[in-house]
Structure formats: C-alpha cells, structure tokens
Tab-separated table of C-alpha atoms and ligand atoms in Angstrom:
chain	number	residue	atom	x	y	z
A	1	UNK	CA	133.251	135.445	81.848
A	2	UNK	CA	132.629	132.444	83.713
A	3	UNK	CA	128.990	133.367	84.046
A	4	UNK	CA	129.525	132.886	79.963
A	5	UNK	CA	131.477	129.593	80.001
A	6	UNK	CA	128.851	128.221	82.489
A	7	UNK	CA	126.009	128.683	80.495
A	8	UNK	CA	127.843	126.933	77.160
A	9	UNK	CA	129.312	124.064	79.455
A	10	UNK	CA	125.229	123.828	80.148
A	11	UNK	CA	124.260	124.214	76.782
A	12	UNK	CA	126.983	121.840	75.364
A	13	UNK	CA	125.895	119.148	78.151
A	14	UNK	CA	121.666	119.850	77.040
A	15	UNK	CA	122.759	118.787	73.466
A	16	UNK	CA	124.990	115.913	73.735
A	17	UNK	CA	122.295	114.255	76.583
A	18	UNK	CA	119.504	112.588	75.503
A	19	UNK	CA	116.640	113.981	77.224
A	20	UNK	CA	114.042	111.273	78.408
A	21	UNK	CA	110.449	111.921	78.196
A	22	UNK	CA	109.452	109.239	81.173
A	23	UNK	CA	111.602	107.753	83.975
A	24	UNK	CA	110.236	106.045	86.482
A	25	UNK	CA	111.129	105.047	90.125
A	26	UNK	CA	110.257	101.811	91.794
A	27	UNK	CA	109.374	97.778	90.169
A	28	UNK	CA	106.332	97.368	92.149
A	29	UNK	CA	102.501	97.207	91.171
A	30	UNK	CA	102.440	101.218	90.697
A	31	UNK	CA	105.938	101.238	88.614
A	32	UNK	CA	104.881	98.420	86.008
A	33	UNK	CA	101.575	99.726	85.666
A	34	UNK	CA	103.109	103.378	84.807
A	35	UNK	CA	105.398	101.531	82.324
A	36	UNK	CA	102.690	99.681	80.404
A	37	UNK	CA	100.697	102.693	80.318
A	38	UNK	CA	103.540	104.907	79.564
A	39	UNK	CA	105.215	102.588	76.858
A	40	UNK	CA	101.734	102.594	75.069
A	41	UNK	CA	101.828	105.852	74.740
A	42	UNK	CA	105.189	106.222	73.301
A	43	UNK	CA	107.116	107.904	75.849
A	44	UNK	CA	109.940	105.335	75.992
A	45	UNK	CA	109.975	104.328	79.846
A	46	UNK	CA	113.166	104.027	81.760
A	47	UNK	CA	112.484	101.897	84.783
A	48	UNK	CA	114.599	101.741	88.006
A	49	UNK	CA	114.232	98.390	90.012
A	50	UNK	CA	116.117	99.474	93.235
A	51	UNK	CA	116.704	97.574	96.285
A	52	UNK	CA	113.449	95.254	95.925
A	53	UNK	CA	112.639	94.601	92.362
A	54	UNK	CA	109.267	93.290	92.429
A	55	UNK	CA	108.730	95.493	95.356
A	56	UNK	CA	106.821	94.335	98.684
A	57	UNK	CA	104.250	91.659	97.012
A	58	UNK	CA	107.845	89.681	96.627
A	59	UNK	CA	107.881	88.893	100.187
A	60	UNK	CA	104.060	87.266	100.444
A	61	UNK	CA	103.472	83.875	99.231
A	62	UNK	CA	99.745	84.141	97.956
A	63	UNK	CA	97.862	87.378	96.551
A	64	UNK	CA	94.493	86.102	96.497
A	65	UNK	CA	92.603	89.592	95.968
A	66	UNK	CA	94.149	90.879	92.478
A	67	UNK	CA	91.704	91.027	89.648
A	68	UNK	CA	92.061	88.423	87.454
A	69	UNK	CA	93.775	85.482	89.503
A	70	UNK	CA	90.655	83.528	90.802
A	71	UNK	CA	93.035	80.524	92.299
A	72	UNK	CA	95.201	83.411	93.719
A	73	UNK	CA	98.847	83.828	92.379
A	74	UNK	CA	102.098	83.935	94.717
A	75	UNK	CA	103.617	87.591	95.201
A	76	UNK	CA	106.441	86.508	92.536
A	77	UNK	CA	104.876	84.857	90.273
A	78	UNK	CA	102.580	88.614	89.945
A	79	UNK	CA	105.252	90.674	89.833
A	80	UNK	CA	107.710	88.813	87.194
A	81	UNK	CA	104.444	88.779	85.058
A	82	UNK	CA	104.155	92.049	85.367
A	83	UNK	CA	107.867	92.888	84.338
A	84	UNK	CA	107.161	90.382	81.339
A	85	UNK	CA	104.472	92.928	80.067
A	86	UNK	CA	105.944	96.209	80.962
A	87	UNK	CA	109.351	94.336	78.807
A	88	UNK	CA	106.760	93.287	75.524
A	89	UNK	CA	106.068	96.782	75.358
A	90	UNK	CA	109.962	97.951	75.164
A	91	UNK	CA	110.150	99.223	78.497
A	92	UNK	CA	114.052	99.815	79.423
A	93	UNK	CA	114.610	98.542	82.925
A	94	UNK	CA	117.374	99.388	84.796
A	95	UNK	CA	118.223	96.918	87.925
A	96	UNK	CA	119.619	100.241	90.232
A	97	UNK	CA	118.402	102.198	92.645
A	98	UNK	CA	118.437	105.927	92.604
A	99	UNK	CA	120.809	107.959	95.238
A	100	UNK	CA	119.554	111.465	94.535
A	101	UNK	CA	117.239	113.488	92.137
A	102	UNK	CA	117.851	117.415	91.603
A	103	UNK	CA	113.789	118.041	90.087
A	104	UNK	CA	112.963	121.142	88.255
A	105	UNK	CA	110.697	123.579	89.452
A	106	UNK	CA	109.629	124.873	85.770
A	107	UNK	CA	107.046	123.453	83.528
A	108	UNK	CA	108.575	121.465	80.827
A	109	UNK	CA	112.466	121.583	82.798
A	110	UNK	CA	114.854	119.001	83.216
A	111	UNK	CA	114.716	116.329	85.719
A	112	UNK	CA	118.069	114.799	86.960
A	113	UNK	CA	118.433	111.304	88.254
A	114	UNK	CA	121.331	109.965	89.774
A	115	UNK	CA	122.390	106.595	89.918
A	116	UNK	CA	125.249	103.990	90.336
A	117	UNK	CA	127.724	106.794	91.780
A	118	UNK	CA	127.716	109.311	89.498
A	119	UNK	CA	125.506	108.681	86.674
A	120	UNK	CA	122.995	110.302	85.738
A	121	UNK	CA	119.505	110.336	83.467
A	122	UNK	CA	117.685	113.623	82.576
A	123	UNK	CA	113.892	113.887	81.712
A	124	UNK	CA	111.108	115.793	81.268
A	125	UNK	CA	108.918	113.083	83.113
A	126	UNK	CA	109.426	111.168	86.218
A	127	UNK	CA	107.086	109.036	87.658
A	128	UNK	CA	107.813	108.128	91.636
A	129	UNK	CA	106.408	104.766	92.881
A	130	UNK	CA	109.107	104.155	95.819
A	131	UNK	CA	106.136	102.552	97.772
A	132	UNK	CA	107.153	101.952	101.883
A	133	UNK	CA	107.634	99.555	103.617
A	134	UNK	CA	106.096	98.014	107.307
A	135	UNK	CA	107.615	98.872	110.579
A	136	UNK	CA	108.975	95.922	112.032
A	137	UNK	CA	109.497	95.332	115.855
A	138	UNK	CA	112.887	94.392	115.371
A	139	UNK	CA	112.976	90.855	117.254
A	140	UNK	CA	114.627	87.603	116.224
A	141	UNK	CA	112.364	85.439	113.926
A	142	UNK	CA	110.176	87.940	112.474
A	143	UNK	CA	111.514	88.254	108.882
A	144	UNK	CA	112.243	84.890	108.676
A	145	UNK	CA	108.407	84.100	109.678
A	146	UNK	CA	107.148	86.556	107.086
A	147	UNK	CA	104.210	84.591	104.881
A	148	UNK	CA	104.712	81.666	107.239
A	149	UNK	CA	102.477	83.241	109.998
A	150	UNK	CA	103.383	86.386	110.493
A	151	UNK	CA	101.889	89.292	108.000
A	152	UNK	CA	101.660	93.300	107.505
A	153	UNK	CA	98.308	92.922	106.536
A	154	UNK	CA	94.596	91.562	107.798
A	155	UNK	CA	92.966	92.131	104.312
A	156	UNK	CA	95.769	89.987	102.379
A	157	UNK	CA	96.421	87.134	104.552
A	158	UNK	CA	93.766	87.321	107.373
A	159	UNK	CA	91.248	84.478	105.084
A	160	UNK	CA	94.250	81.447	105.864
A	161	UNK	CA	93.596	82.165	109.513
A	162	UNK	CA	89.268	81.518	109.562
A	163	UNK	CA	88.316	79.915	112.784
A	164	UNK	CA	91.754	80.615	114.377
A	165	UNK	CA	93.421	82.371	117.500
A	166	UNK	CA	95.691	85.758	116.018
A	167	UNK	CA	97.503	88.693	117.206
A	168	UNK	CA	97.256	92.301	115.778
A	169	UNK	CA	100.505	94.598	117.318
A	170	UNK	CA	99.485	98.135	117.983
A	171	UNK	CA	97.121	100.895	119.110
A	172	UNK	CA	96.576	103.274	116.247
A	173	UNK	CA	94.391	103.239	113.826
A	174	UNK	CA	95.683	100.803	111.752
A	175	UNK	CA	95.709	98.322	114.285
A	176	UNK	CA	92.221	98.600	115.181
A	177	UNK	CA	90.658	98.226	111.976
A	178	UNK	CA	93.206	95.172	111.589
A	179	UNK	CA	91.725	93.845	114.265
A	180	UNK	CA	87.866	94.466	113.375
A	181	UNK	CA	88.335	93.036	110.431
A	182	UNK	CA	90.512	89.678	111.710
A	183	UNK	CA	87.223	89.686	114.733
A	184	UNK	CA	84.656	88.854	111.688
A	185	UNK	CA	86.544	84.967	110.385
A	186	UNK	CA	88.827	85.124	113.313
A	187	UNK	CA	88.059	82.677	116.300
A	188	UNK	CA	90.038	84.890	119.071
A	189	UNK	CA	91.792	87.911	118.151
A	190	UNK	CA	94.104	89.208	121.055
A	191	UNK	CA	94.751	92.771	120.393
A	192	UNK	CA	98.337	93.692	121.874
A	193	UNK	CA	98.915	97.055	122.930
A	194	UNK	CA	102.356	98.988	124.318
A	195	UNK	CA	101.095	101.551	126.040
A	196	UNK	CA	98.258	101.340	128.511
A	197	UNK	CA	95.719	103.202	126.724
A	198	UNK	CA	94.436	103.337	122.704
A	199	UNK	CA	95.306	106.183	120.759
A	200	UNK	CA	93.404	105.475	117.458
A	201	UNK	CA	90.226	107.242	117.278
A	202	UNK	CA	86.941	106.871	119.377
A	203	UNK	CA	84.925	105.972	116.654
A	204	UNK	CA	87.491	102.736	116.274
A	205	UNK	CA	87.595	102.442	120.054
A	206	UNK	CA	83.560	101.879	120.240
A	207	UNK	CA	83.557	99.409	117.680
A	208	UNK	CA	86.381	97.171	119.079
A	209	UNK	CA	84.413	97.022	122.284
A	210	UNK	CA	81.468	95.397	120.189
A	211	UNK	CA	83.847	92.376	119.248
A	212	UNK	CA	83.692	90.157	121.925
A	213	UNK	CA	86.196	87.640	120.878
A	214	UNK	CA	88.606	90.593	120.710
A	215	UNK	CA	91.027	90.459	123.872
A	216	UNK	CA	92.916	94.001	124.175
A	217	UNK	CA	96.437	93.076	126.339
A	218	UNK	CA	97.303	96.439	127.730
A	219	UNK	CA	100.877	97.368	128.848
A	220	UNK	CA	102.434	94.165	126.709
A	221	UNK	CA	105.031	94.115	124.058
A	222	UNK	CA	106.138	90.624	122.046
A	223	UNK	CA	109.534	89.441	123.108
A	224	UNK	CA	109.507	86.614	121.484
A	225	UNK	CA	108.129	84.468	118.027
A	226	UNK	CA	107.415	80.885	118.768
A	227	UNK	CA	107.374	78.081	116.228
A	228	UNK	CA	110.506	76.062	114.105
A	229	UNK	CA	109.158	76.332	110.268
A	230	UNK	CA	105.946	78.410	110.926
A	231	UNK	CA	104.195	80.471	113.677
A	232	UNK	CA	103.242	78.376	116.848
A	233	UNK	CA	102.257	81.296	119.262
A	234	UNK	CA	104.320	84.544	120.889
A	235	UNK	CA	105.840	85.078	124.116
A	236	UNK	CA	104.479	88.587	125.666
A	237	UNK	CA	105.796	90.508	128.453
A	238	UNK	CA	103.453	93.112	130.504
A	239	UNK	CA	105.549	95.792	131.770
A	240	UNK	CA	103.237	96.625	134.433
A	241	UNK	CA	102.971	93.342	136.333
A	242	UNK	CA	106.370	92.283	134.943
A	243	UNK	CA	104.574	88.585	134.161
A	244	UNK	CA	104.979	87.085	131.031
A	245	UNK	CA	102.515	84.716	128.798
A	246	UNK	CA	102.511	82.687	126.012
A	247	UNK	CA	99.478	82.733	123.410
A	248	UNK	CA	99.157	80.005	120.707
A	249	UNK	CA	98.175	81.640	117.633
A	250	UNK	CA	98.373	80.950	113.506
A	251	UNK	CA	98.929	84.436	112.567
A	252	UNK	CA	100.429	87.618	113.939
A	253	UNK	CA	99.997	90.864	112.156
A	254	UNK	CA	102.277	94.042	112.689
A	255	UNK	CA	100.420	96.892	112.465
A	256	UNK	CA	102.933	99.323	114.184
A	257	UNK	CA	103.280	102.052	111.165
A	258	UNK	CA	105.126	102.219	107.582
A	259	UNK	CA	107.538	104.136	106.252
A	260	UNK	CA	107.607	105.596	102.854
A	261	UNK	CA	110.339	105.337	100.602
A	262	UNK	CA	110.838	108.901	100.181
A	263	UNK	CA	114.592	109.400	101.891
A	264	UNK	CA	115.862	111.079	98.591
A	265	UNK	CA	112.598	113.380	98.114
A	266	UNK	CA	112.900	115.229	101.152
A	267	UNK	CA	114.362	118.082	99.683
A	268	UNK	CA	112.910	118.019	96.616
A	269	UNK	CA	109.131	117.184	96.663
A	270	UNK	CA	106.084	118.240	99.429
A	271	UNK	CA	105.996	115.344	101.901
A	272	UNK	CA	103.401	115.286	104.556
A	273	UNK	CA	104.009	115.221	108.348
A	274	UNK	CA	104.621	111.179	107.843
A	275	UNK	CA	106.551	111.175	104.806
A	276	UNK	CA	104.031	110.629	101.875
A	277	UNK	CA	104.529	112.567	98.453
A	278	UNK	CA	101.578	115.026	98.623
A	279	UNK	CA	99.117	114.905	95.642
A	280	UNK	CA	96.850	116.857	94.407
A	281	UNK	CA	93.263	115.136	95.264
A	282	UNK	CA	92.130	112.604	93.055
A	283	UNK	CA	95.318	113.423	90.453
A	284	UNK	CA	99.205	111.795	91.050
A	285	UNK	CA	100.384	115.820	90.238
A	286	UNK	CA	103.154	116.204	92.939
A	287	UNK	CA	104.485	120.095	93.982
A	288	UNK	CA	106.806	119.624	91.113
A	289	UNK	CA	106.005	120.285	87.567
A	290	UNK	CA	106.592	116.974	85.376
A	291	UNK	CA	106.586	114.989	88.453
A	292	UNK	CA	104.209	112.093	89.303
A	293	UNK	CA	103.940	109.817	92.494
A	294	UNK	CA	102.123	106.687	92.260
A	295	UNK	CA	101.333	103.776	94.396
A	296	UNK	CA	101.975	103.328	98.297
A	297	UNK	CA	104.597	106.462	98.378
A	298	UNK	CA	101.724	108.529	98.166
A	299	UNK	CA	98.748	107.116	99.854
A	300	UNK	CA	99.021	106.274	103.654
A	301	UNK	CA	95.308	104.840	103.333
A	302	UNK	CA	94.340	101.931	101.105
A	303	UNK	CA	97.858	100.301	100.420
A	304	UNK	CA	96.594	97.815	98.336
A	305	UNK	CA	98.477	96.594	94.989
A	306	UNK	CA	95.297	97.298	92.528
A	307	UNK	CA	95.606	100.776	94.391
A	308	UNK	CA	98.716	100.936	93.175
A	309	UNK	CA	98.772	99.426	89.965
A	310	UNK	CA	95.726	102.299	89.255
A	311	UNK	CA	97.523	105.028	90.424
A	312	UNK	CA	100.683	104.189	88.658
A	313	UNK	CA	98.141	104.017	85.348
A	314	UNK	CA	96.828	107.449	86.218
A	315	UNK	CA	100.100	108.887	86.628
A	316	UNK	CA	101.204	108.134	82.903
A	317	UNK	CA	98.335	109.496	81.502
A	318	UNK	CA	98.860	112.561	83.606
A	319	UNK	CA	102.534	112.897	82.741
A	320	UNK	CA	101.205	112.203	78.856
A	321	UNK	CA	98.600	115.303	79.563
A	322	UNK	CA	101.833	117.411	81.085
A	323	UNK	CA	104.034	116.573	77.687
A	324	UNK	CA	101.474	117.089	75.170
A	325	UNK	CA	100.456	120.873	77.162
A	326	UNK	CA	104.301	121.708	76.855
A	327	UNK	CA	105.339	120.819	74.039
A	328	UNK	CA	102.228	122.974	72.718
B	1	FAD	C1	103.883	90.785	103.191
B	1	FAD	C2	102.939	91.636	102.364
B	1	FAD	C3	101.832	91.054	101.792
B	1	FAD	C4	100.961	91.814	101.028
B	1	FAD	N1	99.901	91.192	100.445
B	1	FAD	C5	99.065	91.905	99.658
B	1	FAD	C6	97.959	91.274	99.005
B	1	FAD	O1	97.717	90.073	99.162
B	1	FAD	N2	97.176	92.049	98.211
B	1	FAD	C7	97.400	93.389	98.035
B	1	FAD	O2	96.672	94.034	97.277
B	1	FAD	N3	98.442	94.008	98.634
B	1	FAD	C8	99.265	93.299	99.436
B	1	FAD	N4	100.308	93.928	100.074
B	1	FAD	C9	100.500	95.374	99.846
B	1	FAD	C10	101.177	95.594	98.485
B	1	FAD	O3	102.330	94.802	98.398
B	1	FAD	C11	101.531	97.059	98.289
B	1	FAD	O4	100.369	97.850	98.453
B	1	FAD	C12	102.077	97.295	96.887
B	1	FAD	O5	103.169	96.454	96.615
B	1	FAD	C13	102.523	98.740	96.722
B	1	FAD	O6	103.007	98.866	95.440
B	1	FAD	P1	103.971	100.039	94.994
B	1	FAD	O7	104.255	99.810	93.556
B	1	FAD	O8	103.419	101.328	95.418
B	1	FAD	O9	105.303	99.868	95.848
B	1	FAD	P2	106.190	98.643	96.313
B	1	FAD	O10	105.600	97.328	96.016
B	1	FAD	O11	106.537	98.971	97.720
B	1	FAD	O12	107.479	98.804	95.394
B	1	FAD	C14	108.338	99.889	95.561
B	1	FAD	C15	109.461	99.748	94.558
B	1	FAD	O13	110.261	100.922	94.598
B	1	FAD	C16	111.625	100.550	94.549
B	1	FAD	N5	112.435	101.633	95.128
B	1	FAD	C17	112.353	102.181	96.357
B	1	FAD	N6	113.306	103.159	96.496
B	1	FAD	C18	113.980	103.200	95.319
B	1	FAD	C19	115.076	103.955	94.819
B	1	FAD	N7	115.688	104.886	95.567
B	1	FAD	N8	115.509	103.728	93.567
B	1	FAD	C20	114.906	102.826	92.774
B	1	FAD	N9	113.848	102.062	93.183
B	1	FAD	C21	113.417	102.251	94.444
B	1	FAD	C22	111.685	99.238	95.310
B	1	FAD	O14	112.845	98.501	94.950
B	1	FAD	C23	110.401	98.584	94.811
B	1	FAD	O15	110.639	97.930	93.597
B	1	FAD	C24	101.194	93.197	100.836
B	1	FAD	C25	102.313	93.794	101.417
B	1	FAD	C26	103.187	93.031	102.178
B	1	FAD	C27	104.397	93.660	102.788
C-alpha cells in the first residue's frame, strides 16, 4: 500500500514540476559559454552563479590572452560581458550556489538540484562548470596581494614581469614548467622548493637545469610577503640551516596544486584520484547519463579560460545531441 501511495506522491510531484531541459553549474568562462550555446539552441538555460559569480578571472586585473581583446580586458570587465550575452539570449540566472545534486543514472532521467535550503530544480540536462580554485599557502598578505604581484599563473601574468627577479612556489610539475616558462622574459627566476628534492618528472628536471638564471632554493618555505600596496620581495626560511633571506622580486607565483570544485559530486559523478569530473576523451560526457562537465572541473591540464569557454560550448552541443537521441 505504501509502495502504491509512493509511486502517486512521485507521479503527482513529476506533473506539477516543471522539468528543465538544461541547468547549469558555475558563472565562469565554461558556464556562460554553455549558456550562449545552450540558449541558442532552445533549451532554456538555468544558470547558478554560486559563491564567485564571474568565477576565478574576477580576481585578476588584466586578461591579456583571450581572443578578441587585443589591448587586453580586466578579469571583470570579461566576465560581466559575458553574463550580458548569456542574459540577451534569455538565459535565467540564478545568484545561488548548489548544496547537493541526487543525478540519475538512466538515459533521459531526472536530475535534482538543490539549492537555498531546500529547493530544488529537476532536469533532464545539467551542465557542471564548478571550475577549482589555487592552493594557497595560507600566510598573511597573500590574498590581499593577488594581481598586485602575486599570481596562480606564469602564462597569464608572467609578460608584466619581463626583465625582472620572480619566485615560482613548488616542486611538481606545475611548478617547473611555471618556472621554464617565467626563465624565457624573466631576468632571475628563484625556484622555491619545500622539500629537499624535486618530485615533478625527469624530463622537467633536465630542462630546468638548462636555465641558468633559474636558482632552485631547496629546503625553504615563504614566511613572509613583503611590500605595502604591491609585492616588494619575500622573506624565506630554510629549514635545514634554520637561516632566513630576503629576495626582492615583482612577482611571486603559487604553483602548489588546485582544487576542484567538486565537494557535492563525490557521490554522484566519477572523480579522478585528484578530484576532476572524469570525461570521456575529447567529449564533456561524464559517468552520468545527461550530465556534462565543462571547464577547469574537468581538466587538471590546460586551465586556461578559452579552454574553458570551448569546453563549456562543447558540452551544450553534447547535452543538445543527448536530448534530441531521447526524446527519439
Ligand atoms: C588570478 C588568476 C588569473 C588568471 N588569469 C588568466 C588569464 O589571464 N587568462 C586565462 O586564460 N586564464 C586565466 N586564469 C585561469 C582562468 O581563470 C580559469 O581557467 C577559468 O576561469 C576557468 O573557468 P571555469 O568556467 O571552468 O571555472 P571558474 O572560473 O573557476 O568558475 C567556476 C564557477 O563555478 C561556481 N561554482 C562553484 N561551485 C558551485 C556551486 N556549488 N554552486 C553554484 N556555482 C558554483 C563559482 O561560483 C564560479 O562562478 C586565471 C586564474 C586566476 C586564479
């Protein structure tokens, strides 16, 4: 009997809901571009802004490698003109964030998304660009120095620092090739390192050794961020010799690891062993059916924001593809 009553109190609920055809997660590059796309194609986009609408190009002060800006645009200025499009073409935003999704595992099933407490959306289609965001090291003066010297990135914001003394933080991978890259407009490029040894790969490990203007500082964590309205230099403390030094520098790039926004996937979607949303190669198709991820959230590589905004394209026309197959 109540088996009965359940399945009416479900079938009462599937009738009196709307059912959406495309929500989507996240206000950054990836999002918008889903929502233009999306929107074009008549799927009616609901957009969630969550805690960073704009997402992470809000916090730099000049993108000077997105197509179609040749004096460079500030991070905000992208971002609300991206909004402004993804509005002309009736998408619905929604300035929440999401708390929890229950995702279908059957082709052409019901999404739920939960927001504000206890309300929720349902849809066919749901397009994840959560992006991440950058490991920080946690000491005073860092966020505050954000755009003003300090940076999460040598390809964005390395070009204001040509001819000057920086500092890349880490060992890994990501470090490295920070660091290679700086070497090349860069006049000294002091590579600081925790432990006392490099674990990114050989391959990167052979080529920093090439760089001669790259000074590796073994054993050496930053304690301190120098400067009153931009970055003067860093105090650094070797835990081996227990000495500390100061090194003047213009820019200081963090390069210790990001984290994907993907807290309130865990259960729901295939994450890899750092987090990301797992796609299917060269596709945004995620281990659920209906379900797209776009942008940084699933790509631990380029993190770029044309990356994004092309992934978050090729997820609406995938989720278009998955509507028209099911509703054949
Ligand atoms: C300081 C800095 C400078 C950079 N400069 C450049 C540059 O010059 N050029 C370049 O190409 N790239 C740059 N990048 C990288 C670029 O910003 C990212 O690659 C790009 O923003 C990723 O876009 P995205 O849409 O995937 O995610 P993000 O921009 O990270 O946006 C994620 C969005 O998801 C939302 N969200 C997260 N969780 C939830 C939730 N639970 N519910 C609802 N919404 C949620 C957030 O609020 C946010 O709006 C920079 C990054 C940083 C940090």
């Amino acid at each position: 009997m109540t088996k009965i009553k359940n399945i009416f109190i479900k079938l009462f609920y599937v009738i009196k809901k709307k059912i959406h055809n495309c929500v989507i997660i996240g206000s950054g590059p990836a999002g918008y571009s889903a929502a233009i796309y999306a929107a074009r194609a008549d799927m009616t986009p609901i957009l969630f802004t969550g805690f960073q609408p704009g997402g992470q190009l809000t916090t730099t002060t000049s993108v000077d490698n997105y197509l179609g800006f040749p004096d460079g645009v500030s991070g905000n200025d992208l971002m609300k003109r991206c909004k402004k499009q993804a509005e002309r073409f009736n998408t619905k935003i929604i300035n929440q964030s999401v708390n929890h999704v229950i995702l279908s595992n059957k082709k052409g099933g019901i999404h739920r998304i939960f927001f504000s407490k206890e309300k929720c959306i349902e849809s066919r289609g749901l397009i994840v660009a959560t992006g991440s965001r950058s490991r920080f090291l946690g000491i005073y003066k860092e966020k505050q120095f954000i755009g003003l010297g300090i940076s999460f990135c040598a390809t964005c914001d390395g070009f204001f620092h040509k001819e000057k003394n920086v500092a890349v933080i880490g060992g890994g991978d990501t470090a490295l090739e920070e660091a290679i890259f700086l070497a090349k407009i860069c006049k000294i490029v002091y590579l600081i390192v925790r432990r006392n040894n490099l674990k990114a790969s050989k391959i990167l490990q052979n080529r920093i050794l090439k760089n001669n203007n790259i000074n590796i500082l073994f054993c050496s964590n930053v304690t301190e961020i120098i400067g009153d309205n931009f970055l003067e230099g860093i105090k650094i403390f070797n835990h081996k010799t227990k000495t500390n030094r100061i090194v003047l520098i213009s820019g200081l790039f963090i390069a210790i690891g990001h984290v994907p926004n993907t807290e309130i996937f865990k259960n729901e979607l295939d994450l890899d062993e750092k987090g990301y949303i797992i796609v299917q190669k060269g596709k945004t198709i995620t281990s659920k059916p209906g379900v797209f991820a776009a942008g940084d959230v699933q790509d631990s590589d380029y993190r770029q924001a044309i990356t994004s905004a092309g992934t978050g394209c090729m997820a609406a026309l995938d989720l278009e593809k998955y509507l028209y197959v099911c509703a054949e």
